[in-house]
Structure formats: C-alpha cells, structure tokens
Tab-separated table of C-alpha atoms and ligand atoms in Angstrom:
chain	number	residue	atom	x	y	z
A	1	UNK	CA	25.693	-16.991	-3.296
A	2	UNK	CA	21.992	-17.826	-4.215
A	3	UNK	CA	20.251	-15.721	-6.843
A	4	UNK	CA	17.548	-13.181	-6.371
A	5	UNK	CA	14.184	-14.798	-6.500
A	6	UNK	CA	15.431	-18.045	-4.841
A	7	UNK	CA	14.195	-18.646	-1.298
A	8	UNK	CA	17.643	-18.749	0.297
A	9	UNK	CA	18.643	-15.297	-1.107
A	10	UNK	CA	18.506	-12.662	1.538
A	11	UNK	CA	16.537	-9.793	0.293
A	12	UNK	CA	18.344	-6.487	0.759
A	13	UNK	CA	16.258	-3.732	2.159
A	14	UNK	CA	17.360	-0.193	2.256
A	15	UNK	CA	15.989	1.709	5.117
A	16	UNK	CA	16.001	5.486	4.689
A	17	UNK	CA	17.876	6.886	7.520
A	18	UNK	CA	17.279	10.632	7.465
A	19	UNK	CA	15.121	10.685	10.673
A	20	UNK	CA	12.874	8.494	12.698
A	21	UNK	CA	12.980	4.994	13.929
A	22	UNK	CA	15.103	3.408	11.189
A	23	UNK	CA	16.929	1.131	13.634
A	24	UNK	CA	13.650	-0.494	14.693
A	25	UNK	CA	12.870	-1.115	11.096
A	26	UNK	CA	16.224	-2.730	10.409
A	27	UNK	CA	15.747	-5.123	13.301
A	28	UNK	CA	12.278	-6.110	12.016
A	29	UNK	CA	13.636	-6.744	8.489
A	30	UNK	CA	16.346	-8.879	9.983
A	31	UNK	CA	13.790	-10.785	12.033
A	32	UNK	CA	11.710	-11.300	8.853
A	33	UNK	CA	14.703	-12.907	7.200
A	34	UNK	CA	16.000	-9.954	5.121
A	35	UNK	CA	19.260	-8.098	5.048
A	36	UNK	CA	18.724	-4.470	6.145
A	37	UNK	CA	21.038	-1.676	5.422
A	38	UNK	CA	20.761	2.174	6.051
A	39	UNK	CA	20.278	4.488	3.236
A	40	UNK	CA	21.648	8.094	3.141
A	41	UNK	CA	22.996	8.511	-0.387
A	42	UNK	CA	21.546	7.967	-3.894
A	43	UNK	CA	24.230	5.408	-4.546
A	44	UNK	CA	22.977	3.233	-1.648
A	45	UNK	CA	19.386	3.318	-3.088
A	46	UNK	CA	20.560	1.583	-6.284
A	47	UNK	CA	21.563	-1.602	-4.411
A	48	UNK	CA	18.426	-2.150	-2.608
A	49	UNK	CA	15.907	-4.895	-3.656
A	50	UNK	CA	13.285	-2.960	-1.724
A	51	UNK	CA	13.099	0.280	0.290
A	52	UNK	CA	11.498	1.395	3.510
A	53	UNK	CA	10.623	4.932	4.332
A	54	UNK	CA	10.103	5.158	8.036
A	55	UNK	CA	7.979	7.474	10.188
A	56	UNK	CA	9.306	10.830	11.456
A	57	UNK	CA	8.292	14.308	10.438
A	58	UNK	CA	7.476	14.220	6.696
A	59	UNK	CA	8.135	17.974	6.055
A	60	UNK	CA	11.737	17.602	7.410
A	61	UNK	CA	12.388	14.217	5.743
A	62	UNK	CA	10.943	15.681	2.447
A	63	UNK	CA	13.483	18.647	2.730
A	64	UNK	CA	16.398	16.352	3.445
A	65	UNK	CA	15.445	14.010	0.423
A	66	UNK	CA	15.772	17.025	-1.847
A	67	UNK	CA	18.975	18.284	-0.248
A	68	UNK	CA	20.762	14.994	-0.611
A	69	UNK	CA	19.328	14.125	-4.150
A	70	UNK	CA	17.497	11.197	-2.730
A	71	UNK	CA	14.043	12.197	-4.219
A	72	UNK	CA	15.223	11.747	-7.542
A	73	UNK	CA	17.045	8.561	-6.751
A	74	UNK	CA	14.000	7.159	-5.047
A	75	UNK	CA	11.709	7.943	-7.875
A	76	UNK	CA	14.237	6.346	-10.338
A	77	UNK	CA	14.458	3.258	-8.229
A	78	UNK	CA	10.721	2.999	-8.124
A	79	UNK	CA	10.348	3.472	-11.858
A	80	UNK	CA	12.825	0.667	-12.417
A	81	UNK	CA	10.792	-1.699	-10.336
A	82	UNK	CA	12.035	-1.347	-6.765
A	83	UNK	CA	9.194	-1.798	-4.236
A	84	UNK	CA	8.769	0.809	-1.482
A	85	UNK	CA	7.015	0.457	1.872
A	86	UNK	CA	6.131	3.788	3.611
A	87	UNK	CA	5.093	3.923	7.202
A	88	UNK	CA	3.393	6.988	8.696
A	89	UNK	CA	5.459	9.947	7.401
A	90	UNK	CA	6.806	7.473	4.748
A	91	UNK	CA	3.140	7.026	3.584
A	92	UNK	CA	2.880	10.845	3.360
A	93	UNK	CA	6.006	10.978	1.247
A	94	UNK	CA	4.723	8.373	-1.200
A	95	UNK	CA	1.315	10.137	-1.693
A	96	UNK	CA	0.451	11.900	-4.923
A	97	UNK	CA	-1.710	14.440	-2.897
A	98	UNK	CA	-1.764	15.946	0.495
A	99	UNK	CA	-4.945	17.643	1.686
A	100	UNK	CA	-4.780	21.359	1.649
A	101	UNK	CA	-4.674	23.159	4.882
A	102	UNK	CA	-2.031	24.564	7.252
A	103	UNK	CA	-0.056	21.263	7.310
A	104	UNK	CA	0.418	21.289	3.529
A	105	UNK	CA	2.870	24.318	3.579
A	106	UNK	CA	5.058	23.634	0.569
A	107	UNK	CA	5.747	19.888	1.435
A	108	UNK	CA	7.806	17.735	-0.843
A	109	UNK	CA	6.348	14.392	-1.739
A	110	UNK	CA	7.629	11.806	-4.116
A	111	UNK	CA	4.039	11.635	-5.682
A	112	UNK	CA	4.233	7.907	-6.440
A	113	UNK	CA	0.968	6.458	-5.051
A	114	UNK	CA	-2.488	7.373	-6.211
A	115	UNK	CA	-3.668	8.389	-2.773
A	116	UNK	CA	-4.686	11.632	-0.961
A	117	UNK	CA	-3.532	11.878	2.587
A	118	UNK	CA	-4.504	13.998	5.507
A	119	UNK	CA	-1.699	14.524	7.984
A	120	UNK	CA	-2.209	14.438	11.744
A	121	UNK	CA	-5.684	13.124	11.055
A	122	UNK	CA	-6.554	11.904	14.533
A	123	UNK	CA	-6.330	15.338	16.164
A	124	UNK	CA	-3.653	16.836	18.306
A	125	UNK	CA	-5.159	15.826	21.584
A	126	UNK	CA	-4.913	12.283	20.760
A	127	UNK	CA	-1.552	12.389	19.071
A	128	UNK	CA	-0.872	8.771	19.950
A	129	UNK	CA	-3.020	5.640	20.424
A	130	UNK	CA	-3.132	1.959	19.923
A	131	UNK	CA	-5.863	-0.014	18.234
A	132	UNK	CA	-6.356	-3.624	17.044
A	133	UNK	CA	-6.882	-3.593	13.306
A	134	UNK	CA	-7.422	-6.599	10.959
A	135	UNK	CA	-5.555	-6.675	7.708
A	136	UNK	CA	-7.180	-9.794	6.061
A	137	UNK	CA	-4.851	-9.821	3.001
A	138	UNK	CA	-1.927	-10.509	5.452
A	139	UNK	CA	-3.715	-12.303	8.260
A	140	UNK	CA	-7.398	-13.191	8.252
A	141	UNK	CA	-7.695	-13.962	11.932
A	142	UNK	CA	-5.147	-12.285	14.092
A	143	UNK	CA	-5.313	-8.353	14.196
A	144	UNK	CA	-2.370	-6.118	14.420
A	145	UNK	CA	-1.796	-4.086	17.501
A	146	UNK	CA	-1.367	-0.856	15.686
A	147	UNK	CA	0.477	2.057	17.139
A	148	UNK	CA	-0.567	5.489	15.776
A	149	UNK	CA	1.689	8.475	16.432
A	150	UNK	CA	0.300	11.703	15.009
A	151	UNK	CA	-0.730	9.539	12.132
A	152	UNK	CA	-2.008	10.390	8.695
A	153	UNK	CA	-5.035	8.679	6.976
A	154	UNK	CA	-5.787	8.095	3.380
A	155	UNK	CA	-8.895	10.149	2.329
A	156	UNK	CA	-8.983	9.159	-1.319
A	157	UNK	CA	-7.591	6.203	-3.248
A	158	UNK	CA	-7.473	5.731	-6.998
A	159	UNK	CA	-8.859	2.648	-8.750
A	160	UNK	CA	-5.551	0.811	-8.740
A	161	UNK	CA	-5.111	1.129	-4.929
A	162	UNK	CA	-6.108	-1.875	-2.776
A	163	UNK	CA	-7.476	-0.876	0.580
A	164	UNK	CA	-6.001	-3.348	3.152
A	165	UNK	CA	-6.960	-1.947	6.535
A	166	UNK	CA	-9.074	0.661	8.246
A	167	UNK	CA	-9.506	2.100	11.778
A	168	UNK	CA	-12.455	4.116	12.925
A	169	UNK	CA	-13.677	3.810	9.270
A	170	UNK	CA	-10.541	5.545	8.049
A	171	UNK	CA	-8.123	4.003	5.522
A	172	UNK	CA	-4.774	3.334	7.196
A	173	UNK	CA	-3.114	0.369	5.204
A	174	UNK	CA	-3.054	0.211	1.371
A	175	UNK	CA	-1.170	-1.236	-1.572
A	176	UNK	CA	-0.835	-0.197	-5.170
A	177	UNK	CA	1.316	-2.747	-7.077
A	178	UNK	CA	4.807	-2.543	-5.428
A	179	UNK	CA	3.947	0.249	-3.109
A	180	UNK	CA	2.832	-0.622	0.343
A	181	UNK	CA	1.733	1.963	3.027
A	182	UNK	CA	0.633	1.853	6.638
A	183	UNK	CA	-0.170	4.816	8.863
A	184	UNK	CA	0.861	2.883	11.993
A	185	UNK	CA	4.247	1.696	13.124
A	186	UNK	CA	4.693	-2.136	12.875
A	187	UNK	CA	8.309	-1.773	13.761
A	188	UNK	CA	7.415	-0.841	17.270
A	189	UNK	CA	5.368	-3.871	18.322
A	190	UNK	CA	7.711	-6.869	17.708
A	191	UNK	CA	5.309	-7.959	14.965
A	192	UNK	CA	7.039	-8.935	11.794
A	193	UNK	CA	3.980	-9.651	9.654
A	194	UNK	CA	3.911	-6.340	7.740
A	195	UNK	CA	7.602	-6.668	6.993
A	196	UNK	CA	7.223	-10.302	6.057
A	197	UNK	CA	4.426	-9.424	3.651
A	198	UNK	CA	6.514	-6.674	2.012
A	199	UNK	CA	9.558	-8.977	1.765
A	200	UNK	CA	7.933	-12.126	0.625
A	201	UNK	CA	4.804	-10.998	-1.303
A	202	UNK	CA	6.062	-7.756	-2.824
A	203	UNK	CA	9.831	-7.623	-3.033
A	204	UNK	CA	10.631	-11.274	-3.733
A	205	UNK	CA	8.354	-11.690	-6.615
A	206	UNK	CA	9.491	-8.349	-8.057
A	207	UNK	CA	13.053	-9.544	-8.303
A	208	UNK	CA	12.326	-11.978	-11.105
A	209	UNK	CA	10.495	-9.255	-12.966
A	210	UNK	CA	13.183	-6.741	-13.175
B	301	LIG	N1	2.660	13.575	11.808
B	301	LIG	C1	3.839	13.279	11.088
B	301	LIG	C2	3.849	14.060	9.743
B	301	LIG	O1	2.881	14.601	9.418
B	301	LIG	C3	3.927	11.813	10.903
B	301	LIG	C4	4.142	11.134	12.134
B	301	LIG	C5	4.879	9.796	12.167
B	301	LIG	O2	5.492	9.530	11.182
B	301	LIG	N2	4.703	9.108	13.213
B	301	LIG	O3	4.889	14.056	9.135
C-alpha cells in the first residue's frame, strides 16, 4: 500500500449519497484516478480523504443531513482538514449565507464557505441551460461545457474566496482554501477536469498537511 501524499496512492473520495446524481460523481472520480465510495453515515465521512456534495434539492438534503447526524460530521471533517467539493445544491449547503426570499425558508446549511448564494438564480423559465465557461485556474484554453440545472449563483464572496469562473457576469465557480464549489454539474459531461483539479490540487496536497 502506498502512503497518502504519494502519487500511486488512490485518493478516497466520499460522495454524499442522500439524493441527486451521486453515481455520476463516483464514475467521474474513478475516471480521475480516485477511489470513490458512497457516504450515508457519519462513520463513513471519517475515512474520506475528500468529500463531494452533489446536486439535488438543497432543502431536502439539508434536512437529511441533520436527521442522520451528517451535518455535524461534515463540519468536524472539514475542521480537521478534509477538503469538500460542492456542486449546485452542494454549493448552497457549503455557503455561510443564503439570500433572503421565499427560497430561504429555514434552510440548513453547513456554513463553511464565506459566500452568499442565491438559489435558482437563472429564473424558473430557464431552469436548465448549457454554456461554455472558462476556468483559467484549471484550464487556460479549453472552456467547460457547463450544465446548469436550476442553478444557484454566488452573489457575494469574502476576501479569502478565489473566484474561478463566471457566466453572464455571475460567479459560478469558486475556491476558498480546501473548499471548492461549482454551480454547474461537471459529472454530467464526461469532463473530468474539475474532479482532477479537486483530487490533485486540493485533496492530495492536504493529505501531507493533516
Ligand atoms: N435548485 C436546487 C436547490 O436550490 C439546486 C439544483 C441542483 O442541484 N441542480 O437546491
């Protein structure tokens, strides 16, 4: 067995499997050279080198997190140095602040990342669309074909947040230390670059620091 931090070591990525497209995330993690496993209990969270919170419906996922004690376990894992990548609803769950309005309704978030998000920010009539977006930090030349499904946006980001990508002048990809978020769904386009970035640039370096 190779050690964490060494290149041959397969990074273990726990994919939260409450709701949403966790299978597609697992496949993308595997393609990116990692070892994915589904997370449904606090015990499973502990063994992950990194965690992915998939898209879905964030109010429902938030309630399930509390019901199964996963909210506390996720916060503890993060405070002990485990990186987390949230896509779409996962981005909402990581946010410290959600814009007020009808969608706010008592929503649970983990409150880890210094961002404010607005849910369903592209309007109901265009619940779903695709767009090419450039994320220079990950690939300077080749844009991502980004799939947005009732997607949120970041409306405010604290000073320690790096804005990595925008669409229609709205922030949709960002990083704060070992937290990565994207409003789009990279697991749906056979494009492993976001996952490879998370595994190789965020999770792998974190293993030697823990
Ligand atoms: N609109 C959803 C929410 O607010 C997120 C959609 C998604 O994850 N694709 O929770």
